[in-house]
CSV table of C-alpha atoms in Angstrom, one decimal:
chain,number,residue,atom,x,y,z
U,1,UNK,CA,100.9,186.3,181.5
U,2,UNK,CA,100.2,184.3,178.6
U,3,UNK,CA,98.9,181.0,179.1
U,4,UNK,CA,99.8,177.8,177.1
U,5,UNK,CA,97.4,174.9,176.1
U,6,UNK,CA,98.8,172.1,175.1
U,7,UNK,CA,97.4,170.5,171.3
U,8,UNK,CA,95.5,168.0,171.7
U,9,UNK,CA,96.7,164.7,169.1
U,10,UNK,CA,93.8,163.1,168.4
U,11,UNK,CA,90.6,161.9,170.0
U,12,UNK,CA,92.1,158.6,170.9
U,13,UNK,CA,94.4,160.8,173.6
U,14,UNK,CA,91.5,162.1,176.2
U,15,UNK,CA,90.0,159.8,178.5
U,16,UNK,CA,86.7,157.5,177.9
U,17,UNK,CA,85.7,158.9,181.0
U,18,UNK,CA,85.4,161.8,179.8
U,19,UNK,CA,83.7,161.1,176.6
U,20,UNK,CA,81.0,159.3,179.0
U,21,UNK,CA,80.5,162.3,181.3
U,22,UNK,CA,80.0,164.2,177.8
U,23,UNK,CA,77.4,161.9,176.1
U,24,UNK,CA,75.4,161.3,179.6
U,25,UNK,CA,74.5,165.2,179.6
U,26,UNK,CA,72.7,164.6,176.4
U,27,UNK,CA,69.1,164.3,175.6
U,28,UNK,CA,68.1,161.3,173.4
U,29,UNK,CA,67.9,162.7,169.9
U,30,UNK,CA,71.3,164.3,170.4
U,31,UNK,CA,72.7,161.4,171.9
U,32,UNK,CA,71.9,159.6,168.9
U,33,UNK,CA,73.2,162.1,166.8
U,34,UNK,CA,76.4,161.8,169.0
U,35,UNK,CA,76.6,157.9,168.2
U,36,UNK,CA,76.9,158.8,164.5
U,37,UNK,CA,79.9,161.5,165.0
U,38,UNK,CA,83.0,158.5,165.4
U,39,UNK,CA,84.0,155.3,166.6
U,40,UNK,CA,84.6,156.0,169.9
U,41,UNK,CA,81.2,157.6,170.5
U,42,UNK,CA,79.3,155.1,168.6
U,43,UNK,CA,81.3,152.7,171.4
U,44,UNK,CA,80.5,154.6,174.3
U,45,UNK,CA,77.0,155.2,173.1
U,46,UNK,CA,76.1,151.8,173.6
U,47,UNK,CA,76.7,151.8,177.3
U,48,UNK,CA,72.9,151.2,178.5
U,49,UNK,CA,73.2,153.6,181.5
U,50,UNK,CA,73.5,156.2,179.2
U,51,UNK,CA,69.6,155.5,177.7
U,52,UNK,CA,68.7,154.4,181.0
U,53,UNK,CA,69.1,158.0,182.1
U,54,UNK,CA,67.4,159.5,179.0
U,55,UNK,CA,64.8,157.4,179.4
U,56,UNK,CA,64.4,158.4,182.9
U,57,UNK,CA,64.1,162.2,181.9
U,58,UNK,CA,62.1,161.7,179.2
U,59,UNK,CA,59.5,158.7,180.8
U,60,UNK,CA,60.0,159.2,184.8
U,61,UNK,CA,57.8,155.8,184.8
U,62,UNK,CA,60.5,154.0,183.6
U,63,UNK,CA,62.9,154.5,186.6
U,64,UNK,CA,60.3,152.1,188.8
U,65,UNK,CA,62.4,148.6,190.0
U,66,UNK,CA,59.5,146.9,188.3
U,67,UNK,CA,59.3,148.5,184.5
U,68,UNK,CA,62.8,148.5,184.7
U,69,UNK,CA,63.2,144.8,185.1
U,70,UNK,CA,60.6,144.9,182.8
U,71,UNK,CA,62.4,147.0,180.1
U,72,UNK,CA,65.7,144.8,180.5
U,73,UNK,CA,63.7,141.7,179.4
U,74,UNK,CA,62.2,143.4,176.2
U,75,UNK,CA,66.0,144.2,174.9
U,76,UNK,CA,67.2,147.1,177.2
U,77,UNK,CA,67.2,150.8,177.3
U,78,UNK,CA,68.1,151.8,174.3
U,79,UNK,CA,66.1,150.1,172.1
U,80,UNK,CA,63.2,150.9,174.2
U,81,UNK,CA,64.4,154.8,173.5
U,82,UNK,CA,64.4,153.8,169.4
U,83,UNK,CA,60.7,151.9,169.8
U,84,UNK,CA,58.8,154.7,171.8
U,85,UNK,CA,60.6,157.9,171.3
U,86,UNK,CA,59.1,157.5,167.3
U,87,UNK,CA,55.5,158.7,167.5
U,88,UNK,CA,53.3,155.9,165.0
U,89,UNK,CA,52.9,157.7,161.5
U,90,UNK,CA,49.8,155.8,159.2
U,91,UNK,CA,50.0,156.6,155.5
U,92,UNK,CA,47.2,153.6,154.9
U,93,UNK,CA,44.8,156.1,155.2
U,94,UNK,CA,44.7,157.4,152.1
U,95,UNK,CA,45.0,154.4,150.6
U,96,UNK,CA,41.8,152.6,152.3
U,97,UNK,CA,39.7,155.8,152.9
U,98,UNK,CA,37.5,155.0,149.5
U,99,UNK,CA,37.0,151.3,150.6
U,100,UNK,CA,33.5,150.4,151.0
U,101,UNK,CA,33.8,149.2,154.3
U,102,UNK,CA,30.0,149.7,155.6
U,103,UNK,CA,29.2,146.4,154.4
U,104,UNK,CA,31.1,143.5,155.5
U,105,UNK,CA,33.6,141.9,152.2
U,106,UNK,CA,32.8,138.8,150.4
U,107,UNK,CA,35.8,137.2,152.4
U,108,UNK,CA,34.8,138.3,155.7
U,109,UNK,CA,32.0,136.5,158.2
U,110,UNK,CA,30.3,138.6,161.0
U,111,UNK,CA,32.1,136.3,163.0
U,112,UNK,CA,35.1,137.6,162.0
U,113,UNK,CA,34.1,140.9,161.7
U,114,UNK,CA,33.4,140.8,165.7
U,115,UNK,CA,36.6,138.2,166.7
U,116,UNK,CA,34.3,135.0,167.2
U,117,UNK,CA,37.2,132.7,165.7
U,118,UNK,CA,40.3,131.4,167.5
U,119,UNK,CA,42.9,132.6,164.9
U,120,UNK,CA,43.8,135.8,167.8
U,121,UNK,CA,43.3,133.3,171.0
U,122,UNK,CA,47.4,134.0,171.3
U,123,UNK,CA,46.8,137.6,172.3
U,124,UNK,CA,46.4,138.0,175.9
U,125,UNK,CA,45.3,141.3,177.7
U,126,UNK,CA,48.0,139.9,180.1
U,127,UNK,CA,51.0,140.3,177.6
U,128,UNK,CA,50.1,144.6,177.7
U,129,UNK,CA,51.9,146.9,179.8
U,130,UNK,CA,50.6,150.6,180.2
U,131,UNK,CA,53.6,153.2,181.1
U,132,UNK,CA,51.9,156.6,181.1
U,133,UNK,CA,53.3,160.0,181.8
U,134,UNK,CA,51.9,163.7,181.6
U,135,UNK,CA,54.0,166.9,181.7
U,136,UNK,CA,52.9,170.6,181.7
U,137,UNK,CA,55.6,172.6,181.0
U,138,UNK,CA,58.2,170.2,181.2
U,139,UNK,CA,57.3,169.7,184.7
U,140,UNK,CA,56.1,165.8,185.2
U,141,UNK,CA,52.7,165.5,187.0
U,142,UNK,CA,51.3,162.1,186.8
U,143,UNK,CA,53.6,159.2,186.1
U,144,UNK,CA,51.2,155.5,186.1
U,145,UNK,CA,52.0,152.1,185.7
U,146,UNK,CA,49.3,149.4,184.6
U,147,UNK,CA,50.1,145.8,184.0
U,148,UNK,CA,47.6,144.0,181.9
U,149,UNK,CA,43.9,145.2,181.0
U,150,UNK,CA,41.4,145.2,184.2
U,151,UNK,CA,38.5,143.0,184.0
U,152,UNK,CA,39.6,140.8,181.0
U,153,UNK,CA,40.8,137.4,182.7
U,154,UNK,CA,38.4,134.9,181.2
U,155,UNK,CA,39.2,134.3,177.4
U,156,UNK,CA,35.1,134.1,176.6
U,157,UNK,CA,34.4,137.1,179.0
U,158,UNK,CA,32.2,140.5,178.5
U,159,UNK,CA,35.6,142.2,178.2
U,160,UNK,CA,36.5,140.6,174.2
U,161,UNK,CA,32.8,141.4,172.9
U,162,UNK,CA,32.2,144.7,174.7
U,163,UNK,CA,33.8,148.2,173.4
U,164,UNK,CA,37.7,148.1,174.7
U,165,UNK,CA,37.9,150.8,177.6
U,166,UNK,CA,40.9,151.3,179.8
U,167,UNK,CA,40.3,154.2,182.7
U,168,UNK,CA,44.0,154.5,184.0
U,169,UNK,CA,42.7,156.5,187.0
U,170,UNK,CA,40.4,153.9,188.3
U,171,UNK,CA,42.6,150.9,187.5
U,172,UNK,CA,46.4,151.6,188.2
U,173,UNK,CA,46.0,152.0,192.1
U,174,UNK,CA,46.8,148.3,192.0
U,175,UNK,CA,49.9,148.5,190.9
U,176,UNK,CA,51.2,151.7,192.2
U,177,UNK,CA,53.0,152.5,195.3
U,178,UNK,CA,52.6,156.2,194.6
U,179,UNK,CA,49.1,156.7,193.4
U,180,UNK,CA,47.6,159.6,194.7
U,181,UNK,CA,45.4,162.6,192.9
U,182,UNK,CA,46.7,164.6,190.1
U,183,UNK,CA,46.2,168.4,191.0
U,184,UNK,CA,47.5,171.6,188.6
U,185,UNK,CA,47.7,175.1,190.5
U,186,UNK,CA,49.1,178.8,189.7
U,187,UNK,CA,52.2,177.5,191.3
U,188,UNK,CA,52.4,175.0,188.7
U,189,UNK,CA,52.3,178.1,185.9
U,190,UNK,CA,48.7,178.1,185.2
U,191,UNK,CA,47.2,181.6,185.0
U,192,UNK,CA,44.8,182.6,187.7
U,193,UNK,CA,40.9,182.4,187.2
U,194,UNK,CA,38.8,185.6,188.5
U,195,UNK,CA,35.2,184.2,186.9
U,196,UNK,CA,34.5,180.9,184.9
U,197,UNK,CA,32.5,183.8,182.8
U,198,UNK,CA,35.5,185.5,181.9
U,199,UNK,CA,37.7,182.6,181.3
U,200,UNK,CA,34.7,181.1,178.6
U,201,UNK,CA,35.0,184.8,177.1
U,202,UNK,CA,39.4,184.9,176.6
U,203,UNK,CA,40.3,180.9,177.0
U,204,UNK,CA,43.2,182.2,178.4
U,205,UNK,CA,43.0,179.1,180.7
U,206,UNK,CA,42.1,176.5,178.2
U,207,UNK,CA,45.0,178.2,175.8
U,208,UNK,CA,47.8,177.2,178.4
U,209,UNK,CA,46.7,173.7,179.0
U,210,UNK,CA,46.3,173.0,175.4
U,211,UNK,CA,50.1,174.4,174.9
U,212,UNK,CA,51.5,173.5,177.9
U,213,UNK,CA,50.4,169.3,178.1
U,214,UNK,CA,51.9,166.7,176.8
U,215,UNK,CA,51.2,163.0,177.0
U,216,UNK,CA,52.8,159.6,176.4
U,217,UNK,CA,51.3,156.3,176.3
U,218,UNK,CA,54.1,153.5,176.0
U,219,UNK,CA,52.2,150.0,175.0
U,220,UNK,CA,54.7,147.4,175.9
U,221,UNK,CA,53.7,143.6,174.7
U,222,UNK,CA,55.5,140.9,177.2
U,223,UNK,CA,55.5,138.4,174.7
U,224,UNK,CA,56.4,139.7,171.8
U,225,UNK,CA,59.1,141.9,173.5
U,226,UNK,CA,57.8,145.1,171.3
U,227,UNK,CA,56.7,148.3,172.8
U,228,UNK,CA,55.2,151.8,171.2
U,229,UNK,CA,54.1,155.4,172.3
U,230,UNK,CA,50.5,155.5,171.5
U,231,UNK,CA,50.2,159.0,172.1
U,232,UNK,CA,50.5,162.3,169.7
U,233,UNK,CA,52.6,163.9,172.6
U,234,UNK,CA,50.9,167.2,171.9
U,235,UNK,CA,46.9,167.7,172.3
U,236,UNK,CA,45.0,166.7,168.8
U,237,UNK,CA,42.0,168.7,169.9
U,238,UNK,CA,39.6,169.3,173.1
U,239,UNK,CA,36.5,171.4,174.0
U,240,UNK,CA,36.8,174.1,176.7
U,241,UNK,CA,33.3,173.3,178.4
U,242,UNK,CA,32.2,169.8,178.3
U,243,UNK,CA,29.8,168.7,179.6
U,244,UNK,CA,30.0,171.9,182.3
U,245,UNK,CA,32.0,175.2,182.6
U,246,UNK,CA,34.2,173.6,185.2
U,247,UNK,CA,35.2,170.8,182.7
U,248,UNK,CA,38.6,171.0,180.3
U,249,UNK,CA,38.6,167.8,178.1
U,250,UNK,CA,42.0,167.8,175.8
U,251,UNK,CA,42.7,164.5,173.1
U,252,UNK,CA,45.6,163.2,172.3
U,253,UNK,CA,46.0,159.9,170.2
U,254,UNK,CA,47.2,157.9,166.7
U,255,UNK,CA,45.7,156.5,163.9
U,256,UNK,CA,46.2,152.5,163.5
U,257,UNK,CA,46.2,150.2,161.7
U,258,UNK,CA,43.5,147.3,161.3
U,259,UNK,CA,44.3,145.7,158.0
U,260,UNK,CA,43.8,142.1,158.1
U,261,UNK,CA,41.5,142.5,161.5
U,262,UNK,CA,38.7,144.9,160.7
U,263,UNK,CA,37.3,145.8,157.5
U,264,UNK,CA,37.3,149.9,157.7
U,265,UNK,CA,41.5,148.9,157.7
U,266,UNK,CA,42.3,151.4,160.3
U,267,UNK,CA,41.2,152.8,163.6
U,268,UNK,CA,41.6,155.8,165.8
U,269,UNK,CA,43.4,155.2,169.3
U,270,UNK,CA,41.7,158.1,171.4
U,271,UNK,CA,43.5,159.5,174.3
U,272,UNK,CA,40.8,161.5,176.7
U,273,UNK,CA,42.5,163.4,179.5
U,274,UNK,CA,40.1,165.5,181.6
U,275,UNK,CA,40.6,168.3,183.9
U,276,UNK,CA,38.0,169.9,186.5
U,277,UNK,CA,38.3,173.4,188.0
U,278,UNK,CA,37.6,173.0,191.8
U,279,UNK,CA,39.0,176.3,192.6
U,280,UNK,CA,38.8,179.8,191.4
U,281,UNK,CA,41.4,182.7,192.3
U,282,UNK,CA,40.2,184.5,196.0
U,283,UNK,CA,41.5,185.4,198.7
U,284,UNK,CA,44.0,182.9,200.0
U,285,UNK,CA,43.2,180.5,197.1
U,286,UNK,CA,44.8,179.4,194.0
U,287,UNK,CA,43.0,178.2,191.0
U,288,UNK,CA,43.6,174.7,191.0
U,289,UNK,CA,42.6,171.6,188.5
U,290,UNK,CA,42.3,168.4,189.4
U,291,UNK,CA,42.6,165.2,186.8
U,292,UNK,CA,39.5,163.5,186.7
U,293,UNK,CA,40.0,160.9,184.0
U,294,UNK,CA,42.6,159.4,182.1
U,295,UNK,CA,41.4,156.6,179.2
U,296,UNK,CA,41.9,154.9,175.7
U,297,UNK,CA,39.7,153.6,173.8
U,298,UNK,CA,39.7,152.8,169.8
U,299,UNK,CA,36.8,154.0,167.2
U,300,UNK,CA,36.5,152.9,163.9
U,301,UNK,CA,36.0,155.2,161.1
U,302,UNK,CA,31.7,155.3,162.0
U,303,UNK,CA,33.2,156.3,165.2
U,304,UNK,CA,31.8,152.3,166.8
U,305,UNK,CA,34.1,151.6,169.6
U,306,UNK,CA,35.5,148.5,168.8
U,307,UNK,CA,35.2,145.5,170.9
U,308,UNK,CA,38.0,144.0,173.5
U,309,UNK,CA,39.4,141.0,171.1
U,310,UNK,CA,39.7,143.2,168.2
U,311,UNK,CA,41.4,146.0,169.9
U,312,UNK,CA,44.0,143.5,171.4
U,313,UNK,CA,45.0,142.7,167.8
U,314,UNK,CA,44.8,146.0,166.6
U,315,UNK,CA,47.0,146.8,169.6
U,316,UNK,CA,49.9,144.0,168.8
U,317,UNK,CA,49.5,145.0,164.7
U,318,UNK,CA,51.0,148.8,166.3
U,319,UNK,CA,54.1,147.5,168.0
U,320,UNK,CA,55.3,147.1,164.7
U,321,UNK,CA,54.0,149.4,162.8
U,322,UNK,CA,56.2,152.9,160.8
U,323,UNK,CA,56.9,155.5,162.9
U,324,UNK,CA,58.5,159.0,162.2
U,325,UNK,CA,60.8,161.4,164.7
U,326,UNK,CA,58.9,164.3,162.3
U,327,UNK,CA,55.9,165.3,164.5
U,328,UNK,CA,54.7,167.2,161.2
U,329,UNK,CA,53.7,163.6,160.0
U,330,UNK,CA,52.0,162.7,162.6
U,331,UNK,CA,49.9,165.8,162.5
U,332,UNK,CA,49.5,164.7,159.1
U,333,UNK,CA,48.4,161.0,159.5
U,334,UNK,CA,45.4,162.4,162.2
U,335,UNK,CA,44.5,165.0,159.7
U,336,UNK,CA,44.2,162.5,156.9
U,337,UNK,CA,42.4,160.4,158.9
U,338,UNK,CA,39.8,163.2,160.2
U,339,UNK,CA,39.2,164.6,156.5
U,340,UNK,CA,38.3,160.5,155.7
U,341,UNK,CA,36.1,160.1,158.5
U,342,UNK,CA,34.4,163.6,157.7
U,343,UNK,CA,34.4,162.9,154.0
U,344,UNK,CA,32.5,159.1,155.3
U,345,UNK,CA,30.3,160.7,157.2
U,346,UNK,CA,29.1,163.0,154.5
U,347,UNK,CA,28.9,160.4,152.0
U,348,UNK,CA,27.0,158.6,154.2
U,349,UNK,CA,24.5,161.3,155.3
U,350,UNK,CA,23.8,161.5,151.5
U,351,UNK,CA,23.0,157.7,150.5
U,352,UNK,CA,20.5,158.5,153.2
U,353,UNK,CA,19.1,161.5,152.6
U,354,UNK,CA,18.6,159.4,148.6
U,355,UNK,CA,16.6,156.9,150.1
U,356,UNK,CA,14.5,159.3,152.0
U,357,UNK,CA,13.7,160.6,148.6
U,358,UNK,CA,13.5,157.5,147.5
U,359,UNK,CA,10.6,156.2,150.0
U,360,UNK,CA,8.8,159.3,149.9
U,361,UNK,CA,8.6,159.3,146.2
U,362,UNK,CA,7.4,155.4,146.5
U,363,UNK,CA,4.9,156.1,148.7
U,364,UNK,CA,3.6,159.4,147.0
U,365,UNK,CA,3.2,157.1,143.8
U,366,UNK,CA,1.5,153.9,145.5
U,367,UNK,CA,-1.0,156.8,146.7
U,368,UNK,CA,-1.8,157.8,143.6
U,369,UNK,CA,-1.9,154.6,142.0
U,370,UNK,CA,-4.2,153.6,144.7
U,371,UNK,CA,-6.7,156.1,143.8
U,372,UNK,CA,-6.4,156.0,140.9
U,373,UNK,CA,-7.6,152.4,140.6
U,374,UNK,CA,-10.4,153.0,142.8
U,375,UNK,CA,-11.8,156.0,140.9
């Protein structure tokens, strides 16, 4: 029996309904891609639920009452999608790697080397919003929300001349209704541990956390309205056993920039998640990991931590800074920024190592002048 199917005239002819229940299946990058296709997508692409939903999938923090009050008042959904889903790419780095930045530049005053001036006195830790998730394996496991920076409500305060430290763990119990430890077992996919030994010999363990996390830390500014994922979504680096076998510490972070604020021009925003093993595969037990610290904290290219006022600028400076969809960049940008800090380092080692020389060869010769005028 042959069946008929009537043509189909043009696009104009099928419901918007339909169209919608199309588009809200879609992830974010295809969604966008979507909007570009015609008119009537590019219409119906603009409907906020629509990025409301992928922003739900994606960042499981944003479908809290609270950030999403929050989101509507920095421009809505969607542009919150096109500030964070961008991962921050800095190509100053190879353009300010060669500056002479261990001594402080004609133009600049210790004082505003270490923010004792009132030019930044407009940046509040108040104005920052912390909207962190963590996956393994697609699977969300921690979803936090911190408003403002903990122990920084006095202006003249330790917190803007001490090094800039947030520990999400310790702090975000304030503000959320759900906060409870972060545990990863067997169930969760992670393959079963016999022996720490034999896990330090294969990695197997330290292999499938490395794949298998991912992180995002969304900065969102109140004031300026601006927001940005301060993460590299995928691990940079990590050691297996630090400081003991039981400990798995993975990095994630960005490179950012400080021109303007700080003389080395950019910084490192490093990520530190941590992971303890607190039970090994036996009898009736699963291996299981349990999240033992969550922080940021930014390093200049000596690897200084740099202090509370600084990093609030710095902070601000990366809301608007390039970004890139190509995760290949980013990867790039931290490379770039570790073969500078290495080639620094290096450099640095060796105008020491001269002056060594140097005062050795000083004092062998006042020796020897010394007797020399006595005999």
């Amino acid at each position: 029996m042959a069946v008929s199917v009537a043509p189909v005239e043009s696009m104009a002819s099928l419901s918007s309904d339909l169209f919608y229940d199309i588009l809200r299946r879609l992830d974010g990058p295809t969604l966008a891609s979507a909007a570009c296709a015609c008119v009537t997508f590019c219409s119906i692409s603009k409907e906020e639920k629509l990025w409301e939903n992928v922003c739900s999938s994606m960042w499981p923090s944003t479908s809290r009452e609270d950030v999403k009050i929050l989101i509507s008042c920095i421009g809505g959904f969607r542009k919150f999608y096109a500030d964070c889903f961008p991962l921050i790419v800095n190509k100053e780095v190879t353009e300010y790697q060669w500056n002479d930045h261990l001594e402080y530049p004609e133009e600049w005053t210790e004082a505003e080397y270490y923010g004792d001036v009132d030019e930044f006195e407009s940046v509040a830790p108040s104005d920052f919003v912390s909207i962190v998730d963590i996956k393994y394996k697609d699977r969300t496991i921690c979803s936090k929300v911190l408003w403002g920076i903990p122990n920084a409500n006095e202006f003249n305060g330790w917190f803007y001349n001490c090094p800039f430290r947030i520990d999400l763990l310790t702090y975000a119990a304030r503000d959320d209704d759900n906060e409870g430890e972060v545990f990863l077992s067997v169930s969760d996919g992670l393959p079963p541990i016999l022996s720490m030994e034999k896990e330090r010999k294969d990695g197997k363990l330290w292999m499938e956390l490395r794949d298998g996390l991912r992180l995002s830390w969304i900065v969102v500014n109140k004031k300026v309205k601006q927001a940005a994922n301060l993460a590299s979504w995928s691990p940079l680096g990590g050691q297996r056993h630090w400081p003991t076998d039981n400990d798995f510490v993975i990095r994630f972070g960005s490179v950012l920039s400080a021109q303007g604020i700080l003389p080395c021009q950019v910084v490192e925003c490093i990520l530190i998640m941590k992971f303890r093993v607190i039970q090994q595969e036996g009898e009736g037990v699963q291996t299981t990991l349990k999240l033992t610290e969550l922080s940021m904290q930014l390093e200049d290219m000596e690897g200084a931590h740099v202090n509370g006022r600084n990093s609030l600028n710095i902070l601000k400076k990366a809301l608007s800074c390039h970004r890139s969809k190509n995760y290949s960049e980013v990867l790039e940008s931290c490379h770039l920024y570790s073969k500078a800090q290495s080639e620094l380092k290096e450099e640095k080692m060796r105008n020491e190592s001269r002056l060594d020389r140097l005062c050795i060869i000083s004092g062998i010769a006042a020796f020897l002048t010394f007797w020399y005028c006595i005999l």
